[in-house]
PDB file of C-alpha atoms in Angstrom:
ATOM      1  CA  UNK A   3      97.773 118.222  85.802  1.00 82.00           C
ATOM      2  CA  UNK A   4      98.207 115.243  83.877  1.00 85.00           C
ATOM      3  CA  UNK A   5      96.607 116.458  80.399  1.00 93.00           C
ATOM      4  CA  UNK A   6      93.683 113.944  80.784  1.00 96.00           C
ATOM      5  CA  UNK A   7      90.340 115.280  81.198  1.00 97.00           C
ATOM      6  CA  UNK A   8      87.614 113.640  82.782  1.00 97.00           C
ATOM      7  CA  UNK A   9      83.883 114.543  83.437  1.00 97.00           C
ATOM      8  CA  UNK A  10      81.723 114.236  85.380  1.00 97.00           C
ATOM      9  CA  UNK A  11      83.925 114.516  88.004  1.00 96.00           C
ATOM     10  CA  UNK A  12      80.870 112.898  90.578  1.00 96.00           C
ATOM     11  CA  UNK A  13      77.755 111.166  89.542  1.00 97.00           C
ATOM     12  CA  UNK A  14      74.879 110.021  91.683  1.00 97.00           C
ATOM     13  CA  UNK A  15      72.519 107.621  90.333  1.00 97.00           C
ATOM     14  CA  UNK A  16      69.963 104.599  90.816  1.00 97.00           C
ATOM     15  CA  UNK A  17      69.964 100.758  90.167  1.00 97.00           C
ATOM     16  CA  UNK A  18      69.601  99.893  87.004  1.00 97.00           C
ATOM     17  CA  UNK A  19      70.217 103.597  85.266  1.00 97.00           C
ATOM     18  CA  UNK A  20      72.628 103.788  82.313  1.00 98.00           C
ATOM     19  CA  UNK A  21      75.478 106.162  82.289  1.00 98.00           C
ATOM     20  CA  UNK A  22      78.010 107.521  80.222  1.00 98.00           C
ATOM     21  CA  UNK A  23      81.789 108.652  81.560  1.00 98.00           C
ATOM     22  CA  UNK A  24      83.923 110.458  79.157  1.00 98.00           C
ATOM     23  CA  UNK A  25      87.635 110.903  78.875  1.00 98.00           C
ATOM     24  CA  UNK A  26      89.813 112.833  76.469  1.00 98.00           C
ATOM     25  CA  UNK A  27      93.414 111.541  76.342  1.00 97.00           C
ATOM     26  CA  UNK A  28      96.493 114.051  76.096  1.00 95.00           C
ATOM     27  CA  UNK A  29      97.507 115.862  73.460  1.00 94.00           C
ATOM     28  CA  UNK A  30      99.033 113.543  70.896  1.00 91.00           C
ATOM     29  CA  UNK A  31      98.134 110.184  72.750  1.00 93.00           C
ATOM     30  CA  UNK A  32      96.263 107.643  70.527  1.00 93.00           C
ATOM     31  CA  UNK A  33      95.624 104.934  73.217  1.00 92.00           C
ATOM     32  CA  UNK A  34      92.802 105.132  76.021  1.00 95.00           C
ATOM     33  CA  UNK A  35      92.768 103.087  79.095  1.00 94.00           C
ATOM     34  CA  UNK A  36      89.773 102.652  81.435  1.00 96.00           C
ATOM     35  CA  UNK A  37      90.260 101.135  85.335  1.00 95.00           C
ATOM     36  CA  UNK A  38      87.621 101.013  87.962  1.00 95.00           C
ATOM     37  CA  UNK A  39      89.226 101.494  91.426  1.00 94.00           C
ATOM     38  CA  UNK A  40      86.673  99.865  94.586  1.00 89.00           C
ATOM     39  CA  UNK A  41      88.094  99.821  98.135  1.00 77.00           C
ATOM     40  CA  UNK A  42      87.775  95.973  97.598  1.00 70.00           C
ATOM     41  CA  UNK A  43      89.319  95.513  94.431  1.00 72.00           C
ATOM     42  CA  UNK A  44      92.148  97.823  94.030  1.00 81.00           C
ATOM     43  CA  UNK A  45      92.905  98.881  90.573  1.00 89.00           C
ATOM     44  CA  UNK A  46      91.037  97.061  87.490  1.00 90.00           C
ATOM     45  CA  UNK A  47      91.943  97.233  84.154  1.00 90.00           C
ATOM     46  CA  UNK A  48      88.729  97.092  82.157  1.00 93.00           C
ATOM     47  CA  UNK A  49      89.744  97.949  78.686  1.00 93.00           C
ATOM     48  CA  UNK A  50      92.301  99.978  75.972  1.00 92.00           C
ATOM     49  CA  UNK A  51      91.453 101.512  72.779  1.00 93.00           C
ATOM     50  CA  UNK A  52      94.135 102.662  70.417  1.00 91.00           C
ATOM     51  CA  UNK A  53      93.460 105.466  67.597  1.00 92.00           C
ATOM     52  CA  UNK A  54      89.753 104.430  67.650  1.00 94.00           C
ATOM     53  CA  UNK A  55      90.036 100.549  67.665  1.00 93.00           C
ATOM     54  CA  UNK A  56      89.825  98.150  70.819  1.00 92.00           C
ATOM     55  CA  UNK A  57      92.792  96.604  71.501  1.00 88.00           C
ATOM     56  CA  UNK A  58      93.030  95.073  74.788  1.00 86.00           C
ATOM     57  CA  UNK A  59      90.448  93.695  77.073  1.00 89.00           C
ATOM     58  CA  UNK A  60      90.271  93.484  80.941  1.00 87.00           C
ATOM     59  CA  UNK A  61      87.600  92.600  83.537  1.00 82.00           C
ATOM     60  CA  UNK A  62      85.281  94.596  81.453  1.00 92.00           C
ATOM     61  CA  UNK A  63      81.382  93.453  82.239  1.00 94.00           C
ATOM     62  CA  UNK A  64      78.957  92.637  79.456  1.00 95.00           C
ATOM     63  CA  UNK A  65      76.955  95.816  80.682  1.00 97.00           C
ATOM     64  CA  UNK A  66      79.740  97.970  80.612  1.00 97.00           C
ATOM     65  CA  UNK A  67      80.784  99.196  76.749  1.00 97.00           C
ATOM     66  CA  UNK A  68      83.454 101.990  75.512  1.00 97.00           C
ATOM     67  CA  UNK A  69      84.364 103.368  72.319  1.00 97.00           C
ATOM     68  CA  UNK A  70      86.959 105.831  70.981  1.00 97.00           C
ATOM     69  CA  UNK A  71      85.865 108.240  68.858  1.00 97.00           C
ATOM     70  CA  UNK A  72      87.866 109.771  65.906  1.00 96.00           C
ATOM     71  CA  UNK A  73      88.756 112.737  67.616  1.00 95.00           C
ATOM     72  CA  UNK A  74      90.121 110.185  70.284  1.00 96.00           C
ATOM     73  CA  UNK A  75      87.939 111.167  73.050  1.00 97.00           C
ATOM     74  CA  UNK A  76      86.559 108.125  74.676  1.00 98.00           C
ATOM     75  CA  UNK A  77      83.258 106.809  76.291  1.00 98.00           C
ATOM     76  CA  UNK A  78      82.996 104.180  79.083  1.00 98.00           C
ATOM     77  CA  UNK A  79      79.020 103.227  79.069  1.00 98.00           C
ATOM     78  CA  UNK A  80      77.797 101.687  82.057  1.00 98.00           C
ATOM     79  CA  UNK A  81      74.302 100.194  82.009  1.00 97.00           C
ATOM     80  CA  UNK A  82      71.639  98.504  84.425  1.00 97.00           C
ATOM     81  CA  UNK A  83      73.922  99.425  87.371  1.00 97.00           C
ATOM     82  CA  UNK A  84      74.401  97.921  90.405  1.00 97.00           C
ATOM     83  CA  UNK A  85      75.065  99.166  93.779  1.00 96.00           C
ATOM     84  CA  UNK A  86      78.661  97.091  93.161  1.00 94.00           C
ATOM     85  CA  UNK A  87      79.359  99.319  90.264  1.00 96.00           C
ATOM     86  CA  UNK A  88      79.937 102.376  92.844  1.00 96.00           C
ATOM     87  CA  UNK A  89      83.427 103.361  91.963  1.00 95.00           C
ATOM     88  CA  UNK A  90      86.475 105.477  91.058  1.00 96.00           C
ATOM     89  CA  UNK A  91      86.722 105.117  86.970  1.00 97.00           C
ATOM     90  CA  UNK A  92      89.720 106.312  85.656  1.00 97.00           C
ATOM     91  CA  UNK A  93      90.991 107.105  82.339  1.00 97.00           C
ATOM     92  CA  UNK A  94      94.476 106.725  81.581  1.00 94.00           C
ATOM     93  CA  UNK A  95      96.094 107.919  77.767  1.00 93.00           C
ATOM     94  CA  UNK A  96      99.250 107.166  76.586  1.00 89.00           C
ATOM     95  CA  UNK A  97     101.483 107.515  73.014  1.00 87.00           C
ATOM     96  CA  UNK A  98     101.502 104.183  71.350  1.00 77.00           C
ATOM     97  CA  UNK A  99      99.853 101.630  73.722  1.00 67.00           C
ATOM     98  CA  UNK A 100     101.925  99.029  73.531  1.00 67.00           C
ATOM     99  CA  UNK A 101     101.656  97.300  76.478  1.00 56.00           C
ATOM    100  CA  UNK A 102     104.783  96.698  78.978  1.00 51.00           C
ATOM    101  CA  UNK A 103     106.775  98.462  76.304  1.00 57.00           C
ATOM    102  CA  UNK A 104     108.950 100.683  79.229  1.00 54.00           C
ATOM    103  CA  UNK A 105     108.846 103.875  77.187  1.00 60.00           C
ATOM    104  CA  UNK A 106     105.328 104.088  77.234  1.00 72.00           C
ATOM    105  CA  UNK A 107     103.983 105.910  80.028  1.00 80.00           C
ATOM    106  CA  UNK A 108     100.284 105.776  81.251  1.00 87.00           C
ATOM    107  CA  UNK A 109      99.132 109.074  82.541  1.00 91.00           C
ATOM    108  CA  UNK A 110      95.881 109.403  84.065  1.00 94.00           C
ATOM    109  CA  UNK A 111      93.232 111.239  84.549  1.00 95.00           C
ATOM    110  CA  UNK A 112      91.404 112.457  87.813  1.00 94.00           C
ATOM    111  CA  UNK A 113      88.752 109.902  88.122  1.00 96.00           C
ATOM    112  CA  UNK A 114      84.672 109.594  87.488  1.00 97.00           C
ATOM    113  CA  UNK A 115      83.174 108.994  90.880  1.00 96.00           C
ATOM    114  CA  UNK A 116      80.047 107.102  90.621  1.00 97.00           C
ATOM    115  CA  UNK A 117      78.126 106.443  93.369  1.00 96.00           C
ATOM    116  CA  UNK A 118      74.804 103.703  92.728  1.00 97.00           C
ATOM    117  CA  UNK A 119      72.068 104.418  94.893  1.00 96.00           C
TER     118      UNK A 119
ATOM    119  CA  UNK B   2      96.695  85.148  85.210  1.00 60.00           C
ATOM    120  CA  UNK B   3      99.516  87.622  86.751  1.00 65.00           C
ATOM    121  CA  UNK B   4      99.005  88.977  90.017  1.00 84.00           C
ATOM    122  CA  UNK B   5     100.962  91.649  92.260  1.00 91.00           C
ATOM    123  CA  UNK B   6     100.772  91.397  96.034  1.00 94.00           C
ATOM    124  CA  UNK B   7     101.758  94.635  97.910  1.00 96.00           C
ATOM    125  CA  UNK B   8     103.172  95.051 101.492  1.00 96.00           C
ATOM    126  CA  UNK B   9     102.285  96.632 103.856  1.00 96.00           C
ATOM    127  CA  UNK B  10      99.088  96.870 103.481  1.00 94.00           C
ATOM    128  CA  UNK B  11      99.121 100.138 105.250  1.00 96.00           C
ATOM    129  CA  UNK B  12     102.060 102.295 106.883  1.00 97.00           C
ATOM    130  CA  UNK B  13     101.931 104.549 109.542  1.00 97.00           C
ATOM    131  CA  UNK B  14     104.951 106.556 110.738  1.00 96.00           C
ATOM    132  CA  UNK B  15     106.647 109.965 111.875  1.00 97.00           C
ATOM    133  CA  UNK B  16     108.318 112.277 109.792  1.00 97.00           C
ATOM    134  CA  UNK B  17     112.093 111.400 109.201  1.00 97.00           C
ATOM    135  CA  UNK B  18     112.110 107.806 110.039  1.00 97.00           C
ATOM    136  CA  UNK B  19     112.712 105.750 106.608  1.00 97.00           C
ATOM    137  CA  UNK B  20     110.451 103.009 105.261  1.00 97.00           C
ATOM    138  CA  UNK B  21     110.408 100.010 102.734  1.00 98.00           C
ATOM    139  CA  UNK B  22     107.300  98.856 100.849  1.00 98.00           C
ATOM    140  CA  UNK B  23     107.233  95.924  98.805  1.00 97.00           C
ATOM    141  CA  UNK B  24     105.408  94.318  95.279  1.00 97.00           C
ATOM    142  CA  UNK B  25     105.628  90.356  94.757  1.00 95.00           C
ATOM    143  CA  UNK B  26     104.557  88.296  91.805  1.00 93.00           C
ATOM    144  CA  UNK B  27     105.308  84.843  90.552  1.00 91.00           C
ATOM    145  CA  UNK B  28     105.274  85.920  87.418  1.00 89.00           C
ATOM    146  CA  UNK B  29     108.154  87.817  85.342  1.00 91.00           C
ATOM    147  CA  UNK B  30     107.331  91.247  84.317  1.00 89.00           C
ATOM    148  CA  UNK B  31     109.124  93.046  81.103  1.00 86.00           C
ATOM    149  CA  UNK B  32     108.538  96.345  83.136  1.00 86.00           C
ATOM    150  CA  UNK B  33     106.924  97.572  86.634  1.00 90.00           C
ATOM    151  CA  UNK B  34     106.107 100.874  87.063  1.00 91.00           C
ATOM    152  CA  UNK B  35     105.630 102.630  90.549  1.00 95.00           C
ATOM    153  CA  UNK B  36     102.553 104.907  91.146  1.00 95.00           C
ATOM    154  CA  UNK B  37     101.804 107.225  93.755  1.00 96.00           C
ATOM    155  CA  UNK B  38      98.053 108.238  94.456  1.00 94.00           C
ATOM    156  CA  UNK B  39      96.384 111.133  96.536  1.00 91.00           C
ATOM    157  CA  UNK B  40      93.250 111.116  97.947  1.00 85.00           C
ATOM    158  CA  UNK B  41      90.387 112.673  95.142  1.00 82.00           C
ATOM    159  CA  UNK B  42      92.983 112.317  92.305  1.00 88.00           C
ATOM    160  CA  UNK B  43      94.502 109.466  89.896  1.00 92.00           C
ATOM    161  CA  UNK B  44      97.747 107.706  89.954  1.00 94.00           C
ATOM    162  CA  UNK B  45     101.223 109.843  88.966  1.00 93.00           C
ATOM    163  CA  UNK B  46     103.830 107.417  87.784  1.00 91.00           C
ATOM    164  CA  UNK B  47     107.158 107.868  89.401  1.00 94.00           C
ATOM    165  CA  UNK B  48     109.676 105.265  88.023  1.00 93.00           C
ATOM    166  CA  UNK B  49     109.980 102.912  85.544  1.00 90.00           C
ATOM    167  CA  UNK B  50     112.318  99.884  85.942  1.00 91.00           C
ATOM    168  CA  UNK B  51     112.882  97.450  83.074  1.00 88.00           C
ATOM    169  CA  UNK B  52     115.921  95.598  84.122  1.00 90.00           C
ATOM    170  CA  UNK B  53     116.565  92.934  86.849  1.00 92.00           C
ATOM    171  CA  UNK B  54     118.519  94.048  89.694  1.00 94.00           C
ATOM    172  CA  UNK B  55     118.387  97.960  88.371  1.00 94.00           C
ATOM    173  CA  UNK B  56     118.066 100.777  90.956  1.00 96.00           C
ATOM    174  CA  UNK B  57     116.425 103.755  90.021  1.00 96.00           C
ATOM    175  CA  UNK B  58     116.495 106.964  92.690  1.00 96.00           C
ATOM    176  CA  UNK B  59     114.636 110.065  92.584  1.00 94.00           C
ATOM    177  CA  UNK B  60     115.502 112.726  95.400  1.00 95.00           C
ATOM    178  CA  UNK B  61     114.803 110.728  98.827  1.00 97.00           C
ATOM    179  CA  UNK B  62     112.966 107.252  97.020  1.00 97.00           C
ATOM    180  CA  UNK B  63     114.841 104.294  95.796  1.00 97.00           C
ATOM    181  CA  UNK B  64     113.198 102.187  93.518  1.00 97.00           C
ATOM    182  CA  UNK B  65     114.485  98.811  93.011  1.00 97.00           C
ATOM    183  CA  UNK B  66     113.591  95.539  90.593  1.00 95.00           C
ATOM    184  CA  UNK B  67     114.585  92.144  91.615  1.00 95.00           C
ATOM    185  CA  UNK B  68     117.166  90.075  89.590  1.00 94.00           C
ATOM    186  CA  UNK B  69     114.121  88.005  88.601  1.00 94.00           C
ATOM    187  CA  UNK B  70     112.467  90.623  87.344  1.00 92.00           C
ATOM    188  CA  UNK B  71     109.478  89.271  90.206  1.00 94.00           C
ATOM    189  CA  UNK B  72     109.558  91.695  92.382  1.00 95.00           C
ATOM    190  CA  UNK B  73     110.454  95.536  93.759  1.00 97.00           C
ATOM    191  CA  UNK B  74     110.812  98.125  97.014  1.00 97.00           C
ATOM    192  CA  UNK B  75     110.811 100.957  96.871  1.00 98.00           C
ATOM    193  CA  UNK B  76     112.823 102.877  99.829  1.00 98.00           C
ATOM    194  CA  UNK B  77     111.776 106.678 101.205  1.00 97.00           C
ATOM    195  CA  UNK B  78     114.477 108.130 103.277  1.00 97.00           C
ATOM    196  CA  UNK B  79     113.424 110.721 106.262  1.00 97.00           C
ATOM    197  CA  UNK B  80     109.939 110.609 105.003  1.00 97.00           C
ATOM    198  CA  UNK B  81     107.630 113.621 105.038  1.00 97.00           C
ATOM    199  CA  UNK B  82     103.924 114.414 104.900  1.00 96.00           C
ATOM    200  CA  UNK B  83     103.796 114.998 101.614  1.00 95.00           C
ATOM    201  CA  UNK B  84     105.070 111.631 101.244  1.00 96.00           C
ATOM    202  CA  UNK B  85     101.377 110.770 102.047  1.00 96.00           C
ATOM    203  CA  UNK B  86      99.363 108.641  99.823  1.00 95.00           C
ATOM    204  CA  UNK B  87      98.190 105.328  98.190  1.00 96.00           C
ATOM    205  CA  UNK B  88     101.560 103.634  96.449  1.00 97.00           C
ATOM    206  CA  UNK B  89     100.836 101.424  93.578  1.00 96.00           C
ATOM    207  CA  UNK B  90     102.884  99.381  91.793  1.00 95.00           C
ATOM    208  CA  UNK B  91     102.017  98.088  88.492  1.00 92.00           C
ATOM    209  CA  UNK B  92     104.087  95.225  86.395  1.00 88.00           C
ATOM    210  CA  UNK B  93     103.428  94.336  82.269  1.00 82.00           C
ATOM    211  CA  UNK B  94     104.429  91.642  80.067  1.00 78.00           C
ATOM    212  CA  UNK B  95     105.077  92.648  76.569  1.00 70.00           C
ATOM    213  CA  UNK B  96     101.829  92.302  74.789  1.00 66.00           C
ATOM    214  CA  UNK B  97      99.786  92.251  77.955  1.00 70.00           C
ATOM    215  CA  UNK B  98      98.659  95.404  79.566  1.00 73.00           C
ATOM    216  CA  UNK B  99      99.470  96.503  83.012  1.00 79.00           C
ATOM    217  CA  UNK B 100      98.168  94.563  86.122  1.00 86.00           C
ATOM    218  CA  UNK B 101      98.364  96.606  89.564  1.00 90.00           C
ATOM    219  CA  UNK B 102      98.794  95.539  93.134  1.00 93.00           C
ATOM    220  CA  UNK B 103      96.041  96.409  95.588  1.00 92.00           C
ATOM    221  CA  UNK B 104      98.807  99.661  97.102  1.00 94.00           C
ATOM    222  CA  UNK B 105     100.501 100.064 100.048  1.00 96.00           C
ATOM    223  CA  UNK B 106      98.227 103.596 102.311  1.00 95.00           C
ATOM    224  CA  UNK B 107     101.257 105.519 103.439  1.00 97.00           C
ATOM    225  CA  UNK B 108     101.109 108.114 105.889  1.00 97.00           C
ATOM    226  CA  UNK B 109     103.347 110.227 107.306  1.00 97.00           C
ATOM    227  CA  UNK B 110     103.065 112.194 110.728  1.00 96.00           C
ATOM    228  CA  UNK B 111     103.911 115.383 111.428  1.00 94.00           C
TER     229      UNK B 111
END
């Protein structure tokens, strides 16, 4: 157990639906991570918040928003989906963020499935 | 843009016999970390290396980054089932956040 929640755990929806995946980092961490893992695509970063303020960007789509809230939970909102959006999202927390420094682990969480119908 | 290749692609073998998997980039990393993922769950990191040419070892895997700081192995000696899984390696710059290689599908035979 890494310490990073995720829910759902599975989610089954249609084209063009809007969802909402949520994540709450581990105890003490201040910076969020989202990834979508395809079969196709391996491992994408899609974007990092730190102590409730965006800080890095990946391959995020315009239709896909997050946010970290004060609490540091964070959302990953995914709107007018496409089948293509059917995917592992994980959520990954970590101490300080900064990126490649070698003390800062990622750990992550066990994954949103979504599934676009 | 950085990008990690992985090799093999996918690894098949028999319980005990060793095995090498690889991560390539052109690019220079300031640190590559080595993941292992099992089916249903996300990615446990199990080394960080930060220094060209350093070996890291933890119980039967070696972990090793090039002198260039471009590339890794990692090693698993007499492998076993629960050496099963998706192996992801995953390099930064400083400043830039991790990229990861598409993974290397072990899976070991009983």
């Amino acid at each position: 157990d890494s310490g990073v929640t995720q829910t759902p755990k599975h989610l089954i929806t249609a084209t063009g639906q809007r969802v909402t995946l949520r994540c709450s980092p581990r105890s003490g961490d201040l910076s969020v991570y989202w990834y979508q893992q395809s079969l196709d695509q391996g491992l994408q970063f899609l974007i990092q918040y730190y102590n409730g303020e965006e800080r890095a960007k990946g391959n995020i789509l315009e239709r896909f928003s997050a946010q970290q809230f004060p609490d540091l939970h964070s959302e990953l909102n995914l709107s007018s989906l496409e089948l293509g959006d059917s995917a592992l999202y994980f959520c990954a927390s970590s101490v300080s963020g900064l990126a490649g420094a070698s003390t800062d682990t990622q750990y992550f969480g066990p994954g949103t499935r979504l599934t676009v119908l | 843009t950085q990008l990690l290749e992985q090799s093999p692609q996918f690894l098949s073998i028999q319980e005990g016999e060793n095995l090498t998997v690889y991560c390539n980039s052109s690019s220079v990393f300031s640190s590559l970390q080595w993941y292992r993922q099992e089916p249903g769950e996300g990615p446990v990191l199990l080394v960080t290396v930060v220094t060209g040419g350093e070996v890291k070892k933890l119980k039967r895997l070696t972990f090793q980054f090039g002198d260039a700081r471009k590339d890794s192995s990692l090693h698993i000696t007499a492998a076993q089932p629960g050496d099963t899984g998706l192996y992801l390696c995953a390099g930064a710059s400083y400043g830039q956040n991790f990229v990861f290689g598409p993974g290397t599908r072990l899976s070991v035979l009983p």
